[in-house]
PDB file of C-alpha atoms in Angstrom:
ATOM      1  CA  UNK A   1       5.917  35.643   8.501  1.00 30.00           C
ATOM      2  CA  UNK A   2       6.107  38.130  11.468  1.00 35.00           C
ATOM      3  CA  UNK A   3       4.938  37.364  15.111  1.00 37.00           C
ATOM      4  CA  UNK A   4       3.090  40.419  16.496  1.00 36.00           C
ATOM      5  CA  UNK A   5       4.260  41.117  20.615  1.00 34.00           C
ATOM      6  CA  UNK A   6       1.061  41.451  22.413  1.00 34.00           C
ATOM      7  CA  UNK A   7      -2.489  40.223  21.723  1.00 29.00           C
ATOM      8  CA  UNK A   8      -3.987  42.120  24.023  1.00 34.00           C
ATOM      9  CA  UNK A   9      -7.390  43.170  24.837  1.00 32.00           C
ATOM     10  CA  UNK A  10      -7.007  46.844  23.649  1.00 36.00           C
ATOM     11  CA  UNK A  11      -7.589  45.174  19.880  1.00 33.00           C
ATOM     12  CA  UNK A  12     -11.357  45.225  21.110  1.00 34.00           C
ATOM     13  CA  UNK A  13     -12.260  48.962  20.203  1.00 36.00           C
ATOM     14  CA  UNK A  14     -10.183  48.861  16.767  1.00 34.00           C
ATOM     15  CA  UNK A  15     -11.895  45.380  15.380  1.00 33.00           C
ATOM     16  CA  UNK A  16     -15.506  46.424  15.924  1.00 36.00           C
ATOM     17  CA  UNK A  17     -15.579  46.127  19.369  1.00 34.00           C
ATOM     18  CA  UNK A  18     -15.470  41.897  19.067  1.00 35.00           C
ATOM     19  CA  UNK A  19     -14.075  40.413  22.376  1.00 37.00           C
ATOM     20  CA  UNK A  20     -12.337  37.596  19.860  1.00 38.00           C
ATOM     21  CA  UNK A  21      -9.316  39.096  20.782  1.00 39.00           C
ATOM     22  CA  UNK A  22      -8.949  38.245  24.531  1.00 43.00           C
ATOM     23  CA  UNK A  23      -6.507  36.442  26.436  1.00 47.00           C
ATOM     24  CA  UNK A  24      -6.858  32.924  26.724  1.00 46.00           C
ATOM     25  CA  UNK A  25      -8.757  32.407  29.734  1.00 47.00           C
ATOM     26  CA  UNK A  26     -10.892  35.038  30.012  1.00 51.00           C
ATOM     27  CA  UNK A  27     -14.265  33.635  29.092  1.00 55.00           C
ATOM     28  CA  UNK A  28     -14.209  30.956  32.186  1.00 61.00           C
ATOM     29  CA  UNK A  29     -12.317  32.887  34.327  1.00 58.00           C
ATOM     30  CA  UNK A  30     -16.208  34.622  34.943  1.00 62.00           C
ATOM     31  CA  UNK A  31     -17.141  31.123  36.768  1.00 68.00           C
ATOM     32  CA  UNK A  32     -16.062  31.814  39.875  1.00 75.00           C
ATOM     33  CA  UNK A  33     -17.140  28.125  41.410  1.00 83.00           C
ATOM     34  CA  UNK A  34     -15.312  24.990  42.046  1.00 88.00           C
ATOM     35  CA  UNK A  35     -14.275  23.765  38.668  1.00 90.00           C
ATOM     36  CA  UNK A  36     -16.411  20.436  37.939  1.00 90.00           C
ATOM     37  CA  UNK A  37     -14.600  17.113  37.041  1.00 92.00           C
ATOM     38  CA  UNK A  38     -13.696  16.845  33.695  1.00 92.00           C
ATOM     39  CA  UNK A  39     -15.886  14.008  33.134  1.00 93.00           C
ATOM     40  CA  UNK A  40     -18.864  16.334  34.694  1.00 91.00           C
ATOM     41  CA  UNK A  41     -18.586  18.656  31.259  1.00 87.00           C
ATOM     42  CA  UNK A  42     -19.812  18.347  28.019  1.00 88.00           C
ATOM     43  CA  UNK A  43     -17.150  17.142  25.706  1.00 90.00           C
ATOM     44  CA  UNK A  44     -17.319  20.108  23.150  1.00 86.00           C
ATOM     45  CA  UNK A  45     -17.072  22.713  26.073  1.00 84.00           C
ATOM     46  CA  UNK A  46     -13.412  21.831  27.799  1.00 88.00           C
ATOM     47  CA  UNK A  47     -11.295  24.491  27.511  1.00 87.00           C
ATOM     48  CA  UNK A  48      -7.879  23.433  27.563  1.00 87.00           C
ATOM     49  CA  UNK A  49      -6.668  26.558  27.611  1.00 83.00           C
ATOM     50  CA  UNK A  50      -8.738  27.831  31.007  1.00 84.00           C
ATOM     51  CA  UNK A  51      -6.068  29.148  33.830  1.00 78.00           C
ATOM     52  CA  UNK A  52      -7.607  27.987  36.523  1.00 86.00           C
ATOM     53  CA  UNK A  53      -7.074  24.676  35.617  1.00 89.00           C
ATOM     54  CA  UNK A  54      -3.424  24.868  36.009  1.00 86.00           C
ATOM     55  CA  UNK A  55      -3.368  27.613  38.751  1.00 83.00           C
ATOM     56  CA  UNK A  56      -5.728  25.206  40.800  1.00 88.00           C
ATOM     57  CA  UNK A  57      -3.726  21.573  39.678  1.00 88.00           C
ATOM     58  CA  UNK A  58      -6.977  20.476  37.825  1.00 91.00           C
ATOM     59  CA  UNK A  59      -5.664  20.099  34.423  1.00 93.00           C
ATOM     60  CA  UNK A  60      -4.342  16.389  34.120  1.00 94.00           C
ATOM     61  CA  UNK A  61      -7.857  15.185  34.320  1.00 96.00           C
ATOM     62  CA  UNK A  62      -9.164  17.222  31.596  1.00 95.00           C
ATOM     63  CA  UNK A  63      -6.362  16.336  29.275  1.00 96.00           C
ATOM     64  CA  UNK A  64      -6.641  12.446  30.187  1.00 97.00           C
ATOM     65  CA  UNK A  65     -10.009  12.809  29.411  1.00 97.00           C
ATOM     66  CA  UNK A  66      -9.173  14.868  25.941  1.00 97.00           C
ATOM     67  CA  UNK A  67      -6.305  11.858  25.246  1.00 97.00           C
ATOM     68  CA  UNK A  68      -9.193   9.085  25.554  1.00 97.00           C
ATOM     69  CA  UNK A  69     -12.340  10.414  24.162  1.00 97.00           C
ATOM     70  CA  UNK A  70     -10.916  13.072  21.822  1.00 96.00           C
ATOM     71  CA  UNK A  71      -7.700  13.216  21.186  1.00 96.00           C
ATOM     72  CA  UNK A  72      -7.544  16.244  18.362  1.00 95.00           C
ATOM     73  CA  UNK A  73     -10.230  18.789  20.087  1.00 94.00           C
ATOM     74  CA  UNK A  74     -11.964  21.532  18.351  1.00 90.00           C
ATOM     75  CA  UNK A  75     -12.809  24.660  20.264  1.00 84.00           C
ATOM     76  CA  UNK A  76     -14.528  27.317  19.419  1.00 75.00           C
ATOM     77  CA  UNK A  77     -16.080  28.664  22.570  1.00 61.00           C
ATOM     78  CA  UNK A  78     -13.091  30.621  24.193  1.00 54.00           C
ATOM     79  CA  UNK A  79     -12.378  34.090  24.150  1.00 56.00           C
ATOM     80  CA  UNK A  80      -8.966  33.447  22.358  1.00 62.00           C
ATOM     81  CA  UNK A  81     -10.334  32.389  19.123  1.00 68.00           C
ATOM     82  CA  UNK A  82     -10.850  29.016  17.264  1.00 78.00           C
ATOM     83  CA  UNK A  83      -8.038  26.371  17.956  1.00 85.00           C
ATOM     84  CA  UNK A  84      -7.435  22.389  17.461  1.00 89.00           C
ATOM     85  CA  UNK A  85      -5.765  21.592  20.448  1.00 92.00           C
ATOM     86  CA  UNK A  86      -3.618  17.827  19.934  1.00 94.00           C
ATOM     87  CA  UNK A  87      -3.004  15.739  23.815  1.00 95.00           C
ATOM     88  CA  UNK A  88      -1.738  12.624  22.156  1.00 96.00           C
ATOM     89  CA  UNK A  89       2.585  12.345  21.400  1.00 96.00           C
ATOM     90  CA  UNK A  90       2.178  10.862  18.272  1.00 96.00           C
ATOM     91  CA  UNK A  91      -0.400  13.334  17.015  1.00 95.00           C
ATOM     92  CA  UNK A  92       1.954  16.156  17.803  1.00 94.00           C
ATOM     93  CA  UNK A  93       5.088  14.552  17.015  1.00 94.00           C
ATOM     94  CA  UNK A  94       3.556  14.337  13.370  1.00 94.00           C
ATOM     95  CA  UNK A  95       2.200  17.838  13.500  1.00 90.00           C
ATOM     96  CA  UNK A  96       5.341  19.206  14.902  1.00 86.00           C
ATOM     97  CA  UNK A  97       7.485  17.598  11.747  1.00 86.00           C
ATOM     98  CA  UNK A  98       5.112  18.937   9.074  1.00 85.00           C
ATOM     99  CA  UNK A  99       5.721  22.582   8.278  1.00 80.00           C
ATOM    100  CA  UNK A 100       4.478  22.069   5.065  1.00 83.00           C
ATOM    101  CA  UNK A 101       0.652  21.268   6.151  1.00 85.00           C
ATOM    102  CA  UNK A 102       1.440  23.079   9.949  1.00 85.00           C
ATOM    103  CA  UNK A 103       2.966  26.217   9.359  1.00 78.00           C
ATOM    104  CA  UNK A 104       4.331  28.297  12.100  1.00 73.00           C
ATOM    105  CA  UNK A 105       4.780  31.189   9.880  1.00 70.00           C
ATOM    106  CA  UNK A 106       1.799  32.523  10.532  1.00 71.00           C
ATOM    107  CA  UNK A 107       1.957  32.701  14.245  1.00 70.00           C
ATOM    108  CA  UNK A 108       2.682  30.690  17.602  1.00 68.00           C
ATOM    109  CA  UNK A 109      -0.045  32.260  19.958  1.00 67.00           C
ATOM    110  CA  UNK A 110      -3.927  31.417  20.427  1.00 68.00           C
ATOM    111  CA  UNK A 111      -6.058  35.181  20.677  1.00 60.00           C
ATOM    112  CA  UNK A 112      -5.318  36.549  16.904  1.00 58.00           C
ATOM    113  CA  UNK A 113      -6.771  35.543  13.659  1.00 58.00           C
ATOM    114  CA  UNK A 114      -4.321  35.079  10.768  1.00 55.00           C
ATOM    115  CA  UNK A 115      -6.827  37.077   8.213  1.00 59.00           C
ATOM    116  CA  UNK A 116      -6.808  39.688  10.588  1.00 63.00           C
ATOM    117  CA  UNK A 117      -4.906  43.302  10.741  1.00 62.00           C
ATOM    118  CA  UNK A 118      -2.960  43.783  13.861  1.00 58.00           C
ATOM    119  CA  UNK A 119      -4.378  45.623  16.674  1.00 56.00           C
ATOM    120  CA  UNK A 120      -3.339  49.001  16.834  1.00 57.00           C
ATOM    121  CA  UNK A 121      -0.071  49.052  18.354  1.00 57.00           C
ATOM    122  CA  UNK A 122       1.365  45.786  18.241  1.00 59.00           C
ATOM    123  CA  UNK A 123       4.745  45.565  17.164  1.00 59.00           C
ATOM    124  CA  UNK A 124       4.913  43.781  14.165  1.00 59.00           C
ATOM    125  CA  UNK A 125       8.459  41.483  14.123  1.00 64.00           C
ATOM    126  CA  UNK A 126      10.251  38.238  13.626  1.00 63.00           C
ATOM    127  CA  UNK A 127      11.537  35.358  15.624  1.00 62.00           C
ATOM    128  CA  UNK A 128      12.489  32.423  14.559  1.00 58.00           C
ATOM    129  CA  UNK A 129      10.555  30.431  17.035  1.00 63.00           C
ATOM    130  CA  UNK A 130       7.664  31.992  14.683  1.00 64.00           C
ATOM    131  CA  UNK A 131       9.545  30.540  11.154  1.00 63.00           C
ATOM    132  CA  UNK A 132       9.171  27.667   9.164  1.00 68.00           C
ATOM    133  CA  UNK A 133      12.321  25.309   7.758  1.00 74.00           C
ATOM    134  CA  UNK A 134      14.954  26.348   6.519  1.00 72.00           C
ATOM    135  CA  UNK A 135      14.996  29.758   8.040  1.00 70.00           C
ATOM    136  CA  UNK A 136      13.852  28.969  11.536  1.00 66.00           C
ATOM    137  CA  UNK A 137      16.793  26.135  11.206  1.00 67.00           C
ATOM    138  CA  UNK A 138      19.513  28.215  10.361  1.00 71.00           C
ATOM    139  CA  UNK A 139      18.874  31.163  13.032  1.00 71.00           C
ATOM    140  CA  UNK A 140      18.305  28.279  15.341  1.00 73.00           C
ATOM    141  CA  UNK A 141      21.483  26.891  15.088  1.00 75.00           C
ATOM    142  CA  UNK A 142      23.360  30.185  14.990  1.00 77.00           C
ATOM    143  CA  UNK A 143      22.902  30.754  18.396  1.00 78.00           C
ATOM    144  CA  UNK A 144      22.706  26.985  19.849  1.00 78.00           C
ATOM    145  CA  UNK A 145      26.211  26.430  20.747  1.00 80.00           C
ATOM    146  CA  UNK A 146      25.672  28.886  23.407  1.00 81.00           C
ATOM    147  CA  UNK A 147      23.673  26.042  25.209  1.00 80.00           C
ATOM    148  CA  UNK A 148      25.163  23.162  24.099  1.00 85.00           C
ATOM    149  CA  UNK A 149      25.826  20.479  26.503  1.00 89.00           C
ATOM    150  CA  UNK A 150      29.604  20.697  26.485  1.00 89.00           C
ATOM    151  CA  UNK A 151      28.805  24.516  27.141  1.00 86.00           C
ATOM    152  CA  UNK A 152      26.840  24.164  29.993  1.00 88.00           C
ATOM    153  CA  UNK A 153      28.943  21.276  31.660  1.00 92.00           C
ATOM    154  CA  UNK A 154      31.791  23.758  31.346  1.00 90.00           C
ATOM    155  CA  UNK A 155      29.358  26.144  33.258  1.00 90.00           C
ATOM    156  CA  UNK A 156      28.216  23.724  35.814  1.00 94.00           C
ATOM    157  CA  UNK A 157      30.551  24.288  38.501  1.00 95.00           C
ATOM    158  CA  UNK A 158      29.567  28.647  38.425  1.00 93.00           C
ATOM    159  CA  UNK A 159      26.059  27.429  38.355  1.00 92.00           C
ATOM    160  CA  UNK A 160      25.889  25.424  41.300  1.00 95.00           C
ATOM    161  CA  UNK A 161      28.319  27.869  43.066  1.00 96.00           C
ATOM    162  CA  UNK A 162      24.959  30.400  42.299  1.00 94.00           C
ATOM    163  CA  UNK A 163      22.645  28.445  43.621  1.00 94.00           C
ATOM    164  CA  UNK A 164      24.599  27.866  46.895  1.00 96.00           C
ATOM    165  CA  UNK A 165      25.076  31.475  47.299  1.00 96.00           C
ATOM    166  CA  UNK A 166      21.270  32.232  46.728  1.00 95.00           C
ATOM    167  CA  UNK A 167      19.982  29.625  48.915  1.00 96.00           C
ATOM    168  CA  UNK A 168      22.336  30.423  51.848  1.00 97.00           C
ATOM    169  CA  UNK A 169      21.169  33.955  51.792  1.00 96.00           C
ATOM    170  CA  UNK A 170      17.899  32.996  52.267  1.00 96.00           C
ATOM    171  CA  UNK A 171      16.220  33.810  55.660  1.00 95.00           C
ATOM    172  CA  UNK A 172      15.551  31.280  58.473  1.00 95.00           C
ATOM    173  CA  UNK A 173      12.258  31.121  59.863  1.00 94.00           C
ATOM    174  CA  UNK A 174      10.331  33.643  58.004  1.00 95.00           C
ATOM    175  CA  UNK A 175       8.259  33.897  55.453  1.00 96.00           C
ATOM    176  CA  UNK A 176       9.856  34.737  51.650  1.00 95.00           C
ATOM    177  CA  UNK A 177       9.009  35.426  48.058  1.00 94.00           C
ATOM    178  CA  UNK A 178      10.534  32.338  46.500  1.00 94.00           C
ATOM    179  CA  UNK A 179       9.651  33.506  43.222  1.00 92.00           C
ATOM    180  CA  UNK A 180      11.857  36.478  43.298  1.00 92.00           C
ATOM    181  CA  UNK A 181      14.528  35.327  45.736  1.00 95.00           C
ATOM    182  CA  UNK A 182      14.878  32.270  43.826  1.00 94.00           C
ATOM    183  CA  UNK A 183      13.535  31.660  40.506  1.00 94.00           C
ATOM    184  CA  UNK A 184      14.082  34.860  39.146  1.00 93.00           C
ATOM    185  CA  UNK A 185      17.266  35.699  40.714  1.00 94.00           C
ATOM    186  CA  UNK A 186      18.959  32.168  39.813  1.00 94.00           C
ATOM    187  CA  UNK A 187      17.353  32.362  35.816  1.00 93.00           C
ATOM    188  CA  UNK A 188      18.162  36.215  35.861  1.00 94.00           C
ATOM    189  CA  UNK A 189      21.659  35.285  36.811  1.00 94.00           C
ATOM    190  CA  UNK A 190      22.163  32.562  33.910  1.00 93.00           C
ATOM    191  CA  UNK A 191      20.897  34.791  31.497  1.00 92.00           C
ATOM    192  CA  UNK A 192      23.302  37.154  31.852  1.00 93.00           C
ATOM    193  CA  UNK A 193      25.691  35.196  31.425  1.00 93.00           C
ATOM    194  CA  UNK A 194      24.808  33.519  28.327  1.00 92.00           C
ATOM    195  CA  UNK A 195      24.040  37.033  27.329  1.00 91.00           C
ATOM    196  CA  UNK A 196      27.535  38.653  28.382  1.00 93.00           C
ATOM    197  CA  UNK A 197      24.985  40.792  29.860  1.00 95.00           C
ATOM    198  CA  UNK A 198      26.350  43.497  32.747  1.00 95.00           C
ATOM    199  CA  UNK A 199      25.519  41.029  35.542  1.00 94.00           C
ATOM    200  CA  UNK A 200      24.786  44.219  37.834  1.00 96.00           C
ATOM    201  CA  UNK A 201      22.361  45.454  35.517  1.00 96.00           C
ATOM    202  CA  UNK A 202      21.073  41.766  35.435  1.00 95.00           C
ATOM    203  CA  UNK A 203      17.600  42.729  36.241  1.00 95.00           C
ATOM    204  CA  UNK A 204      16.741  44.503  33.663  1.00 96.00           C
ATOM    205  CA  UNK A 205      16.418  40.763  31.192  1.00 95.00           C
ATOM    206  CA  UNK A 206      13.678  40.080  33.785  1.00 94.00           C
ATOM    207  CA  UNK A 207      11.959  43.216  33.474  1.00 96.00           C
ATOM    208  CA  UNK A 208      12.178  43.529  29.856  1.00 94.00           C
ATOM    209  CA  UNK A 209      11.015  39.644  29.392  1.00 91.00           C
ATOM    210  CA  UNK A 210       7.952  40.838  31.756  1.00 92.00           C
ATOM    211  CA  UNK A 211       7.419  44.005  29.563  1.00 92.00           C
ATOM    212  CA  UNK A 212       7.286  41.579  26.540  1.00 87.00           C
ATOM    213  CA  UNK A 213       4.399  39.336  27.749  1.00 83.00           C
ATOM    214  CA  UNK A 214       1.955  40.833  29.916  1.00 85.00           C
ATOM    215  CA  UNK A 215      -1.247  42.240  29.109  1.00 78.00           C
ATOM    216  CA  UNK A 216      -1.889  45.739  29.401  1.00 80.00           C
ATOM    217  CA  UNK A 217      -3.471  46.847  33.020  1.00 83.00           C
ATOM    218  CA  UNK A 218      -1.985  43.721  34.349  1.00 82.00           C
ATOM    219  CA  UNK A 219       0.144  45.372  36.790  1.00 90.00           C
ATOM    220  CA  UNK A 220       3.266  45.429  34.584  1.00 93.00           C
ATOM    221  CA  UNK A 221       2.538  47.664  31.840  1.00 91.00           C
ATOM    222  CA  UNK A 222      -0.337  50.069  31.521  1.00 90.00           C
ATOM    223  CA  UNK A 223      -0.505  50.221  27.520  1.00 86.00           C
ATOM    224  CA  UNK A 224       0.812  49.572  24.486  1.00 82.00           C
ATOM    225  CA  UNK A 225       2.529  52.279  24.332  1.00 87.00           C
ATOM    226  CA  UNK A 226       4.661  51.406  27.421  1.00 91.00           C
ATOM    227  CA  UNK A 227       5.207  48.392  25.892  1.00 88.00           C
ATOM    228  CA  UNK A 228       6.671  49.347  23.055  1.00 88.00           C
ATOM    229  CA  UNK A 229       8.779  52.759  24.739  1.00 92.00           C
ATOM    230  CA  UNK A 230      10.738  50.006  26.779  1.00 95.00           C
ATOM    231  CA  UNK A 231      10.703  47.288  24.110  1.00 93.00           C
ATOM    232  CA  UNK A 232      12.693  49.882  21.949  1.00 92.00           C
ATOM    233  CA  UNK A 233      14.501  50.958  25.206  1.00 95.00           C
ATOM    234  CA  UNK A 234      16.017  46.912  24.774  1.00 94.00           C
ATOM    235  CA  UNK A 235      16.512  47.421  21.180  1.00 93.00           C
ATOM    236  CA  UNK A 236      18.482  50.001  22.189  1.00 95.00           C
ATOM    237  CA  UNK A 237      20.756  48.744  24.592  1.00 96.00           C
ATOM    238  CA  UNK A 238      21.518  45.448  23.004  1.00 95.00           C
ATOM    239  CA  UNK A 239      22.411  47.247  19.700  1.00 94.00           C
ATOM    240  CA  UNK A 240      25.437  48.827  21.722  1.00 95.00           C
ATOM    241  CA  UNK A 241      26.229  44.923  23.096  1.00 96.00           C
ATOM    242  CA  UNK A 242      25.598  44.194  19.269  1.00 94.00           C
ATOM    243  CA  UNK A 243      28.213  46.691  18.104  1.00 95.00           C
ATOM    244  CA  UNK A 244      30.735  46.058  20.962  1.00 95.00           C
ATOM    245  CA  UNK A 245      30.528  42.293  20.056  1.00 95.00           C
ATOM    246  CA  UNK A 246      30.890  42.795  16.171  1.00 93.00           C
ATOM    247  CA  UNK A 247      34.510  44.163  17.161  1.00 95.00           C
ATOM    248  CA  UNK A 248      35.571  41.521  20.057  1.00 95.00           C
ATOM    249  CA  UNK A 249      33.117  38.649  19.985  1.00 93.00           C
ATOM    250  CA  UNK A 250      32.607  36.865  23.379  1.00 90.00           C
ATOM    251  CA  UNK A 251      30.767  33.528  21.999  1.00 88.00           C
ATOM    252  CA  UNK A 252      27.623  34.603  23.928  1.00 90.00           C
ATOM    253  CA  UNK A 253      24.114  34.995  22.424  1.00 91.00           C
ATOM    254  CA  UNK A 254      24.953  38.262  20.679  1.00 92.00           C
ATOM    255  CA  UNK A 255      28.071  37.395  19.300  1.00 93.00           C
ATOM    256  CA  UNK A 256      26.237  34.162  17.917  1.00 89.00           C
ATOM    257  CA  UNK A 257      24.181  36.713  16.179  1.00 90.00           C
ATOM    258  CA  UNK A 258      26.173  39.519  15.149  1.00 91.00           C
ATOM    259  CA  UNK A 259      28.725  36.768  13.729  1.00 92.00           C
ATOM    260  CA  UNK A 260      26.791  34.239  11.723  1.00 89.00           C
ATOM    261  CA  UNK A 261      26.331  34.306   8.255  1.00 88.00           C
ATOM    262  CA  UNK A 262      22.705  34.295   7.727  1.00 82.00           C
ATOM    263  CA  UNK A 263      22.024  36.739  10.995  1.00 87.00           C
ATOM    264  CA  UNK A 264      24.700  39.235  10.760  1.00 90.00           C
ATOM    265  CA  UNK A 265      22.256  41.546   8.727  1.00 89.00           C
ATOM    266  CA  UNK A 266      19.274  40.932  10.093  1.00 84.00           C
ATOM    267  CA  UNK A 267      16.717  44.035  10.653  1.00 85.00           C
ATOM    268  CA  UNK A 268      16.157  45.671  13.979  1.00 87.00           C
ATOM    269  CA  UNK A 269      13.080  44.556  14.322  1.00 84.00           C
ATOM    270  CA  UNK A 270      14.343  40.751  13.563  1.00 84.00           C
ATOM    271  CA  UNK A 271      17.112  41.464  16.461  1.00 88.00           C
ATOM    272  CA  UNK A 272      14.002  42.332  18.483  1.00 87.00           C
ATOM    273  CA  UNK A 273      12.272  39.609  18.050  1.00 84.00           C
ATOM    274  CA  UNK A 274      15.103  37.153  18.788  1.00 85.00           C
ATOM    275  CA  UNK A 275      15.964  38.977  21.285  1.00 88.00           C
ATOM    276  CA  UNK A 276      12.476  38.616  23.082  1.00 87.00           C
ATOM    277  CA  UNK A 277      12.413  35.106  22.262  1.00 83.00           C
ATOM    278  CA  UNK A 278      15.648  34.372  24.161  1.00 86.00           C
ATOM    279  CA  UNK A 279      15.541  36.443  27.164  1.00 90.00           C
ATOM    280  CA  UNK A 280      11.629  34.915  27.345  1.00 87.00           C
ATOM    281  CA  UNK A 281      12.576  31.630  26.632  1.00 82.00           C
ATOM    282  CA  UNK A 282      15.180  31.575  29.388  1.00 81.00           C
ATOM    283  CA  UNK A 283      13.746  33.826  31.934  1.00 82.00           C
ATOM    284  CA  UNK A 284       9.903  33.033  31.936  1.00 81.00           C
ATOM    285  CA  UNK A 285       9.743  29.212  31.103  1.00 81.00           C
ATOM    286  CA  UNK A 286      12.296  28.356  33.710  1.00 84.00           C
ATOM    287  CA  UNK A 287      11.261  30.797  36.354  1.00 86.00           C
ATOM    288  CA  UNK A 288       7.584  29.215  36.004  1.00 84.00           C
ATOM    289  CA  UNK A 289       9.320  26.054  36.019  1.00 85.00           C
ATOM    290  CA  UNK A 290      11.061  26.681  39.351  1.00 87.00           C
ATOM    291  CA  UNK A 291       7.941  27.576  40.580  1.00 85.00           C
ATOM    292  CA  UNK A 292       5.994  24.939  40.401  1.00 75.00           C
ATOM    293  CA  UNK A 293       3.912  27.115  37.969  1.00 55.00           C
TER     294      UNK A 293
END
């Protein structure tokens, strides 16, 4: 089952004008007061999902509290639409290994009902993060010796010649954007490598992974129709790398792809996805990580 790219609010109008259809946070992001102690809150209204509980450090309490006094939480008050959300290893160890009964076929993200049409102008693809066994296996392991450990120990060395170079450039005794002088630039620079990518052109991964993820009106993009122009701008691009790497593969991501038996005819549209989930995967989550975010 397909993965739609954005969830955004613009579904409102086209699904009789229900605010189901949010972002996750939304709802109790209008409280604009000191967020109580978890233990000050009725058990059936924590939100695990509420921003402001990581962007102000407050979250370990609530999901202590969740882990002791209820462990497999049911929420149905938050703009993103009815969840379980699991805080206990074993419970999601055993969810996590059951496809069968916990299907990610139908979906990864909280914000869209599964009975539901798409909002108007949601691109409609696959990734495998968004696949069940033996599918999401096999595309999986395709492109996993990319970032195998005897890969990246043969990359160590250029990676912590990077990071040298990137801290030593930074300035002494001012103020700086970490985020972009650091986190992106070092993640930026990895991708491209593991993507064979143009390393001058390096930038545009991060741009493309922010295209991919924000909300409309956030700053980033201004519609869905933006998104999907520069989404298909990607497509575009990488089906070049895709083509120059079905003639002289370099053992990057692409070449994973464009080479392996069960991905070597995949649909644009699949390519897209995959594509989205990789440059996302190793662009956002470590930037955020870097971070402290």
């Amino acid at each position: 089952m397909s993965e739609a790219v954005d969830l955004g609010l613009e579904a409102e109008d086209s699904l009789e004008n229900t605010n189901e259809f949010a972002r996750a946070g939304s709802e109790q992001d209008s409280f604009k007061g000191e967020i109580p102690s978890a233990y000050d809150m009725d058990l059936d209204s924590i939100n695990p999902v509420w921003n402001r509980l990581f962007q102000e450090n407050k979250s370990l309490e609530y999901f202590r509290r969740l882990r002791a006094e209820d462990p497999v939480h049911f929420n149905e008050t938050e703009t993103a639409g009815r969840f379980w959300s699991l805080t206990r290893y074993e419970d999601i160890k055993a969810v996590d290994m059951d496809h069968h009964n916990f299907s990610s076929a139908h979906g990864i993200t909280l914000g869209f009902p599964i009975d539901r049409p798409l909002p108007e102008g949601a691109l409609d693809i696959s990734l495998f993060i968004a696949m069940d066994p033996p599918k999401h296996d096999v595309q999986r392991k395709t492109v996993a010796p990319v970032v195998s450990a005897r890969n990246m120990q043969a990359l160590e060395p250029l990676i912590r010649e990077r990071t040298g170079n990137v801290l030593d450039s930074l300035p002494v005794g001012e103020t700086f954007n970490w985020v972009d002088r650091v986190s992106i630039e070092l993640t930026t620079q990895m991708l491209a490598t593991l993507f064979d990518f143009p390393f001058e052109e390096r930038r545009k991964l991060t741009r493309w992974s922010d295209v991919a993820t924000a909300a409309p009106g956030s700053g980033i993009i201004d519609s869905e129709e933006q998104r999907r122009s520069e989404l298909f701008e990607m497509l575009s691009y990488f089906n070049n790398i895709w083509e120059q790497r079905k003639a002289e593969p370099t053992g990057d991501f692409v070449s994973m792809l464009a080479h392996g038996e069960d991905t070597k005819d995949m649909q644009p549209l699949e390519f897209m996805g995959n594509l989205i989930l990789l440059i996302v995967g190793g662009n956002d989550t470590t930037r955020n990580s870097m971070s402290a975010g």
